[in-house]
Amino acid sequence: QVQVVESGGGLVQPGGSLRLSCAASGSIFSINAMGWYRQAPGKERELVARITEGGDTNFADSVKGRFTLSRDNAKNTVYLQMNSLKPEDTAVYYCYAVIKGFGLGWARDYWGQGTQVTVSS
């Protein structure tokens, strides 16, 4: 079985910073991509940031220049550094990983449990 666990959410004032962590574990053969989606009240889930197996990254236009992705391959862990946070960043953030497990011939999506990020004065 494969599991994805995330942490690091909380309450922060506008202009502050938070760091989210996401770790994948289990019978992993390879990880094609990892990243975060977020879902705010009344809105659909949207892609925030993503990093591929080759190290390519992409970010939502709304977070470019403020958020940074990094990766620890040995620990199957990615980090989302969120700086200059705005109230509109308030959402539940869901880590995801595209993983090929042992016994499977193709990759599939796995999701973390979600962590609340609230930006308010």
PDB file of N, CA and C in Angstrom, residues 1-106:
ATOM      1  N   GLN A   1       0.828  -1.182   0.000  1.00  0.00           N
ATOM      2  CA  GLN A   1       0.000   0.000   0.000  1.00  0.00           C
ATOM      3  C   GLN A   1       0.877   1.251   0.000  1.00  0.00           C
ATOM      4  N   VAL A   2       0.389   2.297  -0.650  1.00  0.00           N
ATOM      5  CA  VAL A   2       1.070   3.575  -0.727  1.00  0.00           C
ATOM      6  C   VAL A   2       0.269   4.598   0.059  1.00  0.00           C
ATOM      7  N   GLN A   3       0.967   5.425   0.826  1.00  0.00           N
ATOM      8  CA  GLN A   3       0.335   6.484   1.591  1.00  0.00           C
ATOM      9  C   GLN A   3       1.033   7.810   1.337  1.00  0.00           C
ATOM     10  N   VAL A   4       0.265   8.899   1.379  1.00  0.00           N
ATOM     11  CA  VAL A   4       0.779  10.242   1.256  1.00  0.00           C
ATOM     12  C   VAL A   4       0.303  11.028   2.470  1.00  0.00           C
ATOM     13  N   VAL A   5       1.231  11.602   3.224  1.00  0.00           N
ATOM     14  CA  VAL A   5       0.921  12.321   4.450  1.00  0.00           C
ATOM     15  C   VAL A   5       1.508  13.723   4.370  1.00  0.00           C
ATOM     16  N   GLU A   6       0.703  14.727   4.696  1.00  0.00           N
ATOM     17  CA  GLU A   6       1.145  16.104   4.642  1.00  0.00           C
ATOM     18  C   GLU A   6       0.965  16.789   5.991  1.00  0.00           C
ATOM     19  N   SER A   7       1.709  17.879   6.185  1.00  0.00           N
ATOM     20  CA  SER A   7       1.657  18.641   7.413  1.00  0.00           C
ATOM     21  C   SER A   7       2.160  20.053   7.151  1.00  0.00           C
ATOM     22  N   GLY A   8       1.969  20.943   8.135  1.00  0.00           N
ATOM     23  CA  GLY A   8       2.532  22.277   8.066  1.00  0.00           C
ATOM     24  C   GLY A   8       1.543  23.412   7.947  1.00  0.00           C
ATOM     25  N   GLY A   9       0.262  23.118   7.837  1.00  0.00           N
ATOM     26  CA  GLY A   9      -0.730  24.174   7.741  1.00  0.00           C
ATOM     27  C   GLY A   9      -0.912  24.905   9.057  1.00  0.00           C
ATOM     28  N   GLY A  10      -1.667  25.996   9.006  1.00  0.00           N
ATOM     29  CA  GLY A  10      -1.925  26.768  10.202  1.00  0.00           C
ATOM     30  C   GLY A  10      -2.467  28.139   9.883  1.00  0.00           C
ATOM     31  N   LEU A  11      -2.479  28.994  10.900  1.00  0.00           N
ATOM     32  CA  LEU A  11      -2.960  30.366  10.794  1.00  0.00           C
ATOM     33  C   LEU A  11      -1.773  31.312  10.734  1.00  0.00           C
ATOM     34  N   VAL A  12      -1.787  32.214   9.761  1.00  0.00           N
ATOM     35  CA  VAL A  12      -0.696  33.164   9.596  1.00  0.00           C
ATOM     36  C   VAL A  12      -1.270  34.504   9.149  1.00  0.00           C
ATOM     37  N   GLN A  13      -0.608  35.591   9.520  1.00  0.00           N
ATOM     38  CA  GLN A  13      -1.038  36.919   9.104  1.00  0.00           C
ATOM     39  C   GLN A  13      -0.620  37.204   7.669  1.00  0.00           C
ATOM     40  N   PRO A  14      -1.326  38.090   6.981  1.00  0.00           N
ATOM     41  CA  PRO A  14      -0.911  38.463   5.631  1.00  0.00           C
ATOM     42  C   PRO A  14       0.546  38.916   5.604  1.00  0.00           C
ATOM     43  N   GLY A  15       1.270  38.456   4.576  1.00  0.00           N
ATOM     44  CA  GLY A  15       2.687  38.739   4.463  1.00  0.00           C
ATOM     45  C   GLY A  15       3.578  37.712   5.121  1.00  0.00           C
ATOM     46  N   GLY A  16       3.003  36.806   5.890  1.00  0.00           N
ATOM     47  CA  GLY A  16       3.764  35.786   6.576  1.00  0.00           C
ATOM     48  C   GLY A  16       4.093  34.603   5.684  1.00  0.00           C
ATOM     49  N   SER A  17       4.698  33.578   6.300  1.00  0.00           N
ATOM     50  CA  SER A  17       5.162  32.404   5.570  1.00  0.00           C
ATOM     51  C   SER A  17       4.748  31.123   6.275  1.00  0.00           C
ATOM     52  N   LEU A  18       4.571  30.073   5.490  1.00  0.00           N
ATOM     53  CA  LEU A  18       4.346  28.726   5.978  1.00  0.00           C
ATOM     54  C   LEU A  18       5.095  27.757   5.079  1.00  0.00           C
ATOM     55  N   ARG A  19       5.443  26.601   5.625  1.00  0.00           N
ATOM     56  CA  ARG A  19       6.089  25.551   4.865  1.00  0.00           C
ATOM     57  C   ARG A  19       5.303  24.259   5.012  1.00  0.00           C
ATOM     58  N   LEU A  20       4.801  23.744   3.900  1.00  0.00           N
ATOM     59  CA  LEU A  20       4.081  22.486   3.886  1.00  0.00           C
ATOM     60  C   LEU A  20       5.016  21.348   3.490  1.00  0.00           C
ATOM     61  N   SER A  21       4.839  20.203   4.135  1.00  0.00           N
ATOM     62  CA  SER A  21       5.616  19.015   3.828  1.00  0.00           C
ATOM     63  C   SER A  21       4.685  17.910   3.366  1.00  0.00           C
ATOM     64  N   CYS A  22       5.163  17.092   2.441  1.00  0.00           N
ATOM     65  CA  CYS A  22       4.392  15.962   1.939  1.00  0.00           C
ATOM     66  C   CYS A  22       5.336  14.786   1.731  1.00  0.00           C
ATOM     67  N   ALA A  23       5.037  13.671   2.376  1.00  0.00           N
ATOM     68  CA  ALA A  23       5.876  12.483   2.299  1.00  0.00           C
ATOM     69  C   ALA A  23       5.072  11.299   1.775  1.00  0.00           C
ATOM     70  N   ALA A  24       5.617  10.622   0.781  1.00  0.00           N
ATOM     71  CA  ALA A  24       5.029   9.405   0.250  1.00  0.00           C
ATOM     72  C   ALA A  24       5.781   8.199   0.791  1.00  0.00           C
ATOM     73  N   SER A  25       5.051   7.144   1.111  1.00  0.00           N
ATOM     74  CA  SER A  25       5.670   5.943   1.651  1.00  0.00           C
ATOM     75  C   SER A  25       4.900   4.719   1.187  1.00  0.00           C
ATOM     76  N   GLY A  26       5.525   3.559   1.323  1.00  0.00           N
ATOM     77  CA  GLY A  26       4.901   2.312   0.942  1.00  0.00           C
ATOM     78  C   GLY A  26       5.677   1.590  -0.143  1.00  0.00           C
ATOM     79  N   SER A  27       4.988   0.724  -0.862  1.00  0.00           N
ATOM     80  CA  SER A  27       5.608  -0.089  -1.906  1.00  0.00           C
ATOM     81  C   SER A  27       5.706   0.710  -3.198  1.00  0.00           C
ATOM     82  N   ILE A  28       6.648   1.632  -3.217  1.00  0.00           N
ATOM     83  CA  ILE A  28       6.804   2.574  -4.325  1.00  0.00           C
ATOM     84  C   ILE A  28       7.894   2.096  -5.266  1.00  0.00           C
ATOM     85  N   PHE A  29       7.542   1.971  -6.526  1.00  0.00           N
ATOM     86  CA  PHE A  29       8.525   1.675  -7.553  1.00  0.00           C
ATOM     87  C   PHE A  29       9.118   2.958  -8.129  1.00  0.00           C
ATOM     88  N   SER A  30       8.274   3.931  -8.413  1.00  0.00           N
ATOM     89  CA  SER A  30       8.736   5.210  -8.913  1.00  0.00           C
ATOM     90  C   SER A  30       7.661   6.260  -8.649  1.00  0.00           C
ATOM     91  N   ILE A  31       8.089   7.519  -8.592  1.00  0.00           N
ATOM     92  CA  ILE A  31       7.189   8.649  -8.432  1.00  0.00           C
ATOM     93  C   ILE A  31       7.345   9.554  -9.643  1.00  0.00           C
ATOM     94  N   ASN A  32       6.286   9.722 -10.394  1.00  0.00           N
ATOM     95  CA  ASN A  32       6.336  10.525 -11.604  1.00  0.00           C
ATOM     96  C   ASN A  32       6.198  12.017 -11.324  1.00  0.00           C
ATOM     97  N   ALA A  33       5.433  12.362 -10.284  1.00  0.00           N
ATOM     98  CA  ALA A  33       5.213  13.759  -9.960  1.00  0.00           C
ATOM     99  C   ALA A  33       4.659  13.874  -8.546  1.00  0.00           C
ATOM    100  N   MET A  34       4.887  15.023  -7.919  1.00  0.00           N
ATOM    101  CA  MET A  34       4.288  15.347  -6.633  1.00  0.00           C
ATOM    102  C   MET A  34       3.961  16.828  -6.627  1.00  0.00           C
ATOM    103  N   GLY A  35       2.965  17.207  -5.843  1.00  0.00           N
ATOM    104  CA  GLY A  35       2.617  18.607  -5.754  1.00  0.00           C
ATOM    105  C   GLY A  35       1.428  18.835  -4.847  1.00  0.00           C
ATOM    106  N   TRP A  36       0.826  20.012  -4.995  1.00  0.00           N
ATOM    107  CA  TRP A  36      -0.321  20.403  -4.178  1.00  0.00           C
ATOM    108  C   TRP A  36      -1.437  20.981  -5.014  1.00  0.00           C
ATOM    109  N   TYR A  37      -2.647  20.608  -4.667  1.00  0.00           N
ATOM    110  CA  TYR A  37      -3.848  21.307  -5.056  1.00  0.00           C
ATOM    111  C   TYR A  37      -4.393  22.027  -3.824  1.00  0.00           C
ATOM    112  N   ARG A  38      -5.261  23.007  -4.048  1.00  0.00           N
ATOM    113  CA  ARG A  38      -5.949  23.651  -2.943  1.00  0.00           C
ATOM    114  C   ARG A  38      -7.405  23.873  -3.309  1.00  0.00           C
ATOM    115  N   GLN A  39      -8.239  23.937  -2.278  1.00  0.00           N
ATOM    116  CA  GLN A  39      -9.657  24.152  -2.477  1.00  0.00           C
ATOM    117  C   GLN A  39     -10.156  25.149  -1.440  1.00  0.00           C
ATOM    118  N   ALA A  40     -10.622  26.293  -1.922  1.00  0.00           N
ATOM    119  CA  ALA A  40     -11.195  27.329  -1.073  1.00  0.00           C
ATOM    120  C   ALA A  40     -12.710  27.176  -1.044  1.00  0.00           C
ATOM    121  N   PRO A  41     -13.367  27.728  -0.014  1.00  0.00           N
ATOM    122  CA  PRO A  41     -14.825  27.627   0.062  1.00  0.00           C
ATOM    123  C   PRO A  41     -15.506  28.155  -1.188  1.00  0.00           C
ATOM    124  N   GLY A  42     -16.415  27.367  -1.741  1.00  0.00           N
ATOM    125  CA  GLY A  42     -17.159  27.772  -2.913  1.00  0.00           C
ATOM    126  C   GLY A  42     -16.417  27.670  -4.225  1.00  0.00           C
ATOM    127  N   LYS A  43     -15.211  27.133  -4.210  1.00  0.00           N
ATOM    128  CA  LYS A  43     -14.418  27.022  -5.420  1.00  0.00           C
ATOM    129  C   LYS A  43     -14.002  25.580  -5.673  1.00  0.00           C
ATOM    130  N   GLU A  44     -13.682  25.294  -6.924  1.00  0.00           N
ATOM    131  CA  GLU A  44     -13.185  23.979  -7.286  1.00  0.00           C
ATOM    132  C   GLU A  44     -11.714  23.846  -6.906  1.00  0.00           C
ATOM    133  N   ARG A  45     -11.284  22.624  -6.750  1.00  0.00           N
ATOM    134  CA  ARG A  45      -9.892  22.354  -6.454  1.00  0.00           C
ATOM    135  C   ARG A  45      -9.015  22.808  -7.624  1.00  0.00           C
ATOM    136  N   GLU A  46      -7.916  23.507  -7.319  1.00  0.00           N
ATOM    137  CA  GLU A  46      -7.027  24.010  -8.348  1.00  0.00           C
ATOM    138  C   GLU A  46      -5.588  23.602  -8.063  1.00  0.00           C
ATOM    139  N   LEU A  47      -4.824  23.418  -9.131  1.00  0.00           N
ATOM    140  CA  LEU A  47      -3.415  23.072  -8.997  1.00  0.00           C
ATOM    141  C   LEU A  47      -2.630  24.287  -8.519  1.00  0.00           C
ATOM    142  N   VAL A  48      -1.823  24.104  -7.481  1.00  0.00           N
ATOM    143  CA  VAL A  48      -0.973  25.158  -6.941  1.00  0.00           C
ATOM    144  C   VAL A  48       0.447  25.027  -7.464  1.00  0.00           C
ATOM    145  N   ALA A  49       1.028  23.842  -7.340  1.00  0.00           N
ATOM    146  CA  ALA A  49       2.411  23.622  -7.730  1.00  0.00           C
ATOM    147  C   ALA A  49       2.637  22.144  -7.984  1.00  0.00           C
ATOM    148  N   ARG A  50       3.613  21.843  -8.840  1.00  0.00           N
ATOM    149  CA  ARG A  50       3.876  20.468  -9.234  1.00  0.00           C
ATOM    150  C   ARG A  50       5.349  20.331  -9.588  1.00  0.00           C
ATOM    151  N   ILE A  51       5.944  19.190  -9.250  1.00  0.00           N
ATOM    152  CA  ILE A  51       7.305  18.873  -9.658  1.00  0.00           C
ATOM    153  C   ILE A  51       7.314  17.461 -10.215  1.00  0.00           C
ATOM    154  N   THR A  52       7.990  17.275 -11.345  1.00  0.00           N
ATOM    155  CA  THR A  52       8.034  15.985 -12.011  1.00  0.00           C
ATOM    156  C   THR A  52       9.263  15.198 -11.589  1.00  0.00           C
ATOM    157  N   GLU A  53       9.321  13.950 -12.040  1.00  0.00           N
ATOM    158  CA  GLU A  53      10.457  13.086 -11.743  1.00  0.00           C
ATOM    159  C   GLU A  53      11.767  13.703 -12.205  1.00  0.00           C
ATOM    160  N   GLY A  54      11.732  14.413 -13.327  1.00  0.00           N
ATOM    161  CA  GLY A  54      12.922  15.041 -13.857  1.00  0.00           C
ATOM    162  C   GLY A  54      13.278  16.368 -13.228  1.00  0.00           C
ATOM    163  N   GLY A  55      12.455  16.858 -12.297  1.00  0.00           N
ATOM    164  CA  GLY A  55      12.737  18.097 -11.608  1.00  0.00           C
ATOM    165  C   GLY A  55      12.072  19.326 -12.202  1.00  0.00           C
ATOM    166  N   ASP A  56      11.288  19.163 -13.252  1.00  0.00           N
ATOM    167  CA  ASP A  56      10.565  20.294 -13.820  1.00  0.00           C
ATOM    168  C   ASP A  56       9.437  20.718 -12.881  1.00  0.00           C
ATOM    169  N   THR A  57       9.233  22.020 -12.763  1.00  0.00           N
ATOM    170  CA  THR A  57       8.202  22.552 -11.878  1.00  0.00           C
ATOM    171  C   THR A  57       7.258  23.456 -12.640  1.00  0.00           C
ATOM    172  N   ASN A  58       6.042  23.569 -12.130  1.00  0.00           N
ATOM    173  CA  ASN A  58       5.125  24.583 -12.602  1.00  0.00           C
ATOM    174  C   ASN A  58       4.267  25.053 -11.436  1.00  0.00           C
ATOM    175  N   PHE A  59       3.793  26.295 -11.546  1.00  0.00           N
ATOM    176  CA  PHE A  59       3.044  26.946 -10.486  1.00  0.00           C
ATOM    177  C   PHE A  59       1.835  27.651 -11.069  1.00  0.00           C
ATOM    178  N   ALA A  60       0.805  27.770 -10.258  1.00  0.00           N
ATOM    179  CA  ALA A  60      -0.320  28.600 -10.630  1.00  0.00           C
ATOM    180  C   ALA A  60       0.132  30.050 -10.752  1.00  0.00           C
ATOM    181  N   ASP A  61      -0.463  30.778 -11.692  1.00  0.00           N
ATOM    182  CA  ASP A  61      -0.082  32.170 -11.889  1.00  0.00           C
ATOM    183  C   ASP A  61      -0.229  32.989 -10.605  1.00  0.00           C
ATOM    184  N   SER A  62      -1.209  32.658  -9.791  1.00  0.00           N
ATOM    185  CA  SER A  62      -1.488  33.428  -8.598  1.00  0.00           C
ATOM    186  C   SER A  62      -0.417  33.290  -7.516  1.00  0.00           C
ATOM    187  N   VAL A  63       0.449  32.276  -7.616  1.00  0.00           N
ATOM    188  CA  VAL A  63       1.465  32.049  -6.590  1.00  0.00           C
ATOM    189  C   VAL A  63       2.883  32.182  -7.113  1.00  0.00           C
ATOM    190  N   LYS A  64       3.060  32.387  -8.403  1.00  0.00           N
ATOM    191  CA  LYS A  64       4.398  32.525  -8.968  1.00  0.00           C
ATOM    192  C   LYS A  64       5.140  33.684  -8.314  1.00  0.00           C
ATOM    193  N   GLY A  65       6.394  33.440  -7.976  1.00  0.00           N
ATOM    194  CA  GLY A  65       7.206  34.442  -7.310  1.00  0.00           C
ATOM    195  C   GLY A  65       7.072  34.454  -5.812  1.00  0.00           C
ATOM    196  N   ARG A  66       6.069  33.750  -5.269  1.00  0.00           N
ATOM    197  CA  ARG A  66       5.853  33.713  -3.828  1.00  0.00           C
ATOM    198  C   ARG A  66       6.049  32.317  -3.242  1.00  0.00           C
ATOM    199  N   PHE A  67       5.709  31.287  -4.012  1.00  0.00           N
ATOM    200  CA  PHE A  67       5.809  29.903  -3.541  1.00  0.00           C
ATOM    201  C   PHE A  67       6.986  29.217  -4.221  1.00  0.00           C
ATOM    202  N   THR A  68       7.631  28.310  -3.496  1.00  0.00           N
ATOM    203  CA  THR A  68       8.766  27.559  -4.010  1.00  0.00           C
ATOM    204  C   THR A  68       8.616  26.080  -3.663  1.00  0.00           C
ATOM    205  N   LEU A  69       8.937  25.205  -4.613  1.00  0.00           N
ATOM    206  CA  LEU A  69       8.931  23.763  -4.397  1.00  0.00           C
ATOM    207  C   LEU A  69      10.358  23.251  -4.236  1.00  0.00           C
ATOM    208  N   SER A  70      10.550  22.312  -3.333  1.00  0.00           N
ATOM    209  CA  SER A  70      11.809  21.606  -3.217  1.00  0.00           C
ATOM    210  C   SER A  70      11.525  20.136  -2.939  1.00  0.00           C
ATOM    211  N   ARG A  71      12.555  19.290  -3.082  1.00  0.00           N
ATOM    212  CA  ARG A  71      12.342  17.850  -3.014  1.00  0.00           C
ATOM    213  C   ARG A  71      13.522  17.162  -2.352  1.00  0.00           C
ATOM    214  N   ASP A  72      13.220  16.171  -1.535  1.00  0.00           N
ATOM    215  CA  ASP A  72      14.210  15.280  -0.950  1.00  0.00           C
ATOM    216  C   ASP A  72      13.900  13.891  -1.490  1.00  0.00           C
ATOM    217  N   ASN A  73      14.609  13.488  -2.537  1.00  0.00           N
ATOM    218  CA  ASN A  73      14.311  12.228  -3.201  1.00  0.00           C
ATOM    219  C   ASN A  73      14.521  11.019  -2.285  1.00  0.00           C
ATOM    220  N   ALA A  74      15.527  11.079  -1.426  1.00  0.00           N
ATOM    221  CA  ALA A  74      15.816   9.957  -0.543  1.00  0.00           C
ATOM    222  C   ALA A  74      14.669   9.677   0.418  1.00  0.00           C
ATOM    223  N   LYS A  75      13.901  10.709   0.769  1.00  0.00           N
ATOM    224  CA  LYS A  75      12.788  10.563   1.696  1.00  0.00           C
ATOM    225  C   LYS A  75      11.433  10.586   1.008  1.00  0.00           C
ATOM    226  N   ASN A  76      11.415  10.641  -0.323  1.00  0.00           N
ATOM    227  CA  ASN A  76      10.164  10.750  -1.082  1.00  0.00           C
ATOM    228  C   ASN A  76       9.292  11.876  -0.539  1.00  0.00           C
ATOM    229  N   THR A  77       9.920  13.010  -0.287  1.00  0.00           N
ATOM    230  CA  THR A  77       9.253  14.139   0.351  1.00  0.00           C
ATOM    231  C   THR A  77       9.425  15.396  -0.486  1.00  0.00           C
ATOM    232  N   VAL A  78       8.362  16.186  -0.587  1.00  0.00           N
ATOM    233  CA  VAL A  78       8.420  17.491  -1.218  1.00  0.00           C
ATOM    234  C   VAL A  78       7.969  18.542  -0.219  1.00  0.00           C
ATOM    235  N   TYR A  79       8.435  19.761  -0.424  1.00  0.00           N
ATOM    236  CA  TYR A  79       8.136  20.870   0.459  1.00  0.00           C
ATOM    237  C   TYR A  79       7.616  22.044  -0.364  1.00  0.00           C
ATOM    238  N   LEU A  80       6.596  22.693   0.135  1.00  0.00           N
ATOM    239  CA  LEU A  80       6.061  23.889  -0.472  1.00  0.00           C
ATOM    240  C   LEU A  80       6.304  25.054   0.477  1.00  0.00           C
ATOM    241  N   GLN A  81       7.249  25.913   0.119  1.00  0.00           N
ATOM    242  CA  GLN A  81       7.535  27.112   0.893  1.00  0.00           C
ATOM    243  C   GLN A  81       6.642  28.232   0.387  1.00  0.00           C
ATOM    244  N   MET A  82       5.788  28.749   1.255  1.00  0.00           N
ATOM    245  CA  MET A  82       4.816  29.766   0.890  1.00  0.00           C
ATOM    246  C   MET A  82       5.191  31.067   1.585  1.00  0.00           C
ATOM    247  N   ASN A  83       5.568  32.057   0.801  1.00  0.00           N
ATOM    248  CA  ASN A  83       5.964  33.360   1.311  1.00  0.00           C
ATOM    249  C   ASN A  83       4.978  34.428   0.850  1.00  0.00           C
ATOM    250  N   SER A  84       5.022  35.570   1.521  1.00  0.00           N
ATOM    251  CA  SER A  84       4.158  36.703   1.181  1.00  0.00           C
ATOM    252  C   SER A  84       2.707  36.273   1.037  1.00  0.00           C
ATOM    253  N   LEU A  85       2.226  35.531   2.011  1.00  0.00           N
ATOM    254  CA  LEU A  85       0.885  34.967   1.933  1.00  0.00           C
ATOM    255  C   LEU A  85      -0.184  36.050   1.941  1.00  0.00           C
ATOM    256  N   LYS A  86      -1.240  35.793   1.186  1.00  0.00           N
ATOM    257  CA  LYS A  86      -2.367  36.696   1.041  1.00  0.00           C
ATOM    258  C   LYS A  86      -3.639  36.024   1.550  1.00  0.00           C
ATOM    259  N   PRO A  87      -4.638  36.806   1.944  1.00  0.00           N
ATOM    260  CA  PRO A  87      -5.900  36.195   2.382  1.00  0.00           C
ATOM    261  C   PRO A  87      -6.498  35.255   1.342  1.00  0.00           C
ATOM    262  N   GLU A  88      -6.320  35.554   0.063  1.00  0.00           N
ATOM    263  CA  GLU A  88      -6.867  34.696  -0.972  1.00  0.00           C
ATOM    264  C   GLU A  88      -6.148  33.353  -1.093  1.00  0.00           C
ATOM    265  N   ASP A  89      -5.038  33.173  -0.379  1.00  0.00           N
ATOM    266  CA  ASP A  89      -4.383  31.873  -0.315  1.00  0.00           C
ATOM    267  C   ASP A  89      -5.068  30.930   0.669  1.00  0.00           C
ATOM    268  N   THR A  90      -6.019  31.434   1.431  1.00  0.00           N
ATOM    269  CA  THR A  90      -6.727  30.609   2.401  1.00  0.00           C
ATOM    270  C   THR A  90      -7.461  29.478   1.701  1.00  0.00           C
ATOM    271  N   ALA A  91      -7.181  28.246   2.111  1.00  0.00           N
ATOM    272  CA  ALA A  91      -7.776  27.065   1.492  1.00  0.00           C
ATOM    273  C   ALA A  91      -7.301  25.824   2.236  1.00  0.00           C
ATOM    274  N   VAL A  92      -7.918  24.697   1.916  1.00  0.00           N
ATOM    275  CA  VAL A  92      -7.376  23.410   2.306  1.00  0.00           C
ATOM    276  C   VAL A  92      -6.418  22.972   1.210  1.00  0.00           C
ATOM    277  N   TYR A  93      -5.202  22.655   1.592  1.00  0.00           N
ATOM    278  CA  TYR A  93      -4.171  22.259   0.646  1.00  0.00           C
ATOM    279  C   TYR A  93      -4.013  20.746   0.682  1.00  0.00           C
ATOM    280  N   TYR A  94      -4.101  20.120  -0.494  1.00  0.00           N
ATOM    281  CA  TYR A  94      -4.026  18.669  -0.623  1.00  0.00           C
ATOM    282  C   TYR A  94      -2.769  18.286  -1.396  1.00  0.00           C
ATOM    283  N   CYS A  95      -1.906  17.524  -0.777  1.00  0.00           N
ATOM    284  CA  CYS A  95      -0.767  16.974  -1.481  1.00  0.00           C
ATOM    285  C   CYS A  95      -1.219  15.802  -2.353  1.00  0.00           C
ATOM    286  N   TYR A  96      -0.583  15.661  -3.501  1.00  0.00           N
ATOM    287  CA  TYR A  96      -0.834  14.495  -4.351  1.00  0.00           C
ATOM    288  C   TYR A  96       0.482  13.972  -4.896  1.00  0.00           C
ATOM    289  N   ALA A  97       0.472  12.718  -5.249  1.00  0.00           N
ATOM    290  CA  ALA A  97       1.640  12.092  -5.843  1.00  0.00           C
ATOM    291  C   ALA A  97       1.188  11.115  -6.917  1.00  0.00           C
ATOM    292  N   VAL A  98       1.871  11.135  -8.042  1.00  0.00           N
ATOM    293  CA  VAL A  98       1.623  10.191  -9.127  1.00  0.00           C
ATOM    294  C   VAL A  98       2.670   9.095  -9.002  1.00  0.00           C
ATOM    295  N   ILE A  99       2.228   7.902  -8.612  1.00  0.00           N
ATOM    296  CA  ILE A  99       3.129   6.852  -8.168  1.00  0.00           C
ATOM    297  C   ILE A  99       2.848   5.549  -8.910  1.00  0.00           C
ATOM    298  N   LYS A 100       3.921   4.891  -9.322  1.00  0.00           N
ATOM    299  CA  LYS A 100       3.843   3.523  -9.804  1.00  0.00           C
ATOM    300  C   LYS A 100       4.274   2.607  -8.671  1.00  0.00           C
ATOM    301  N   GLY A 101       3.366   1.774  -8.199  1.00  0.00           N
ATOM    302  CA  GLY A 101       3.670   0.844  -7.134  1.00  0.00           C
ATOM    303  C   GLY A 101       4.104  -0.512  -7.666  1.00  0.00           C
ATOM    304  N   PHE A 102       4.754  -1.275  -6.793  1.00  0.00           N
ATOM    305  CA  PHE A 102       5.106  -2.638  -7.162  1.00  0.00           C
ATOM    306  C   PHE A 102       3.840  -3.446  -7.417  1.00  0.00           C
ATOM    307  N   GLY A 103       3.833  -4.193  -8.492  1.00  0.00           N
ATOM    308  CA  GLY A 103       2.671  -4.984  -8.871  1.00  0.00           C
ATOM    309  C   GLY A 103       1.731  -4.287  -9.829  1.00  0.00           C
ATOM    310  N   LEU A 104       2.000  -3.029 -10.145  1.00  0.00           N
ATOM    311  CA  LEU A 104       1.199  -2.267 -11.095  1.00  0.00           C
ATOM    312  C   LEU A 104       2.049  -1.895 -12.298  1.00  0.00           C
ATOM    313  N   GLY A 105       1.436  -1.943 -13.469  1.00  0.00           N
ATOM    314  CA  GLY A 105       2.143  -1.605 -14.681  1.00  0.00           C
ATOM    315  C   GLY A 105       2.045  -0.154 -15.085  1.00  0.00           C
ATOM    316  N   TRP A 106       1.307   0.636 -14.316  1.00  0.00           N
ATOM    317  CA  TRP A 106       1.145   2.040 -14.628  1.00  0.00           C
ATOM    318  C   TRP A 106       1.027   2.852 -13.342  1.00  0.00           C
TER     319      TRP A 106
END
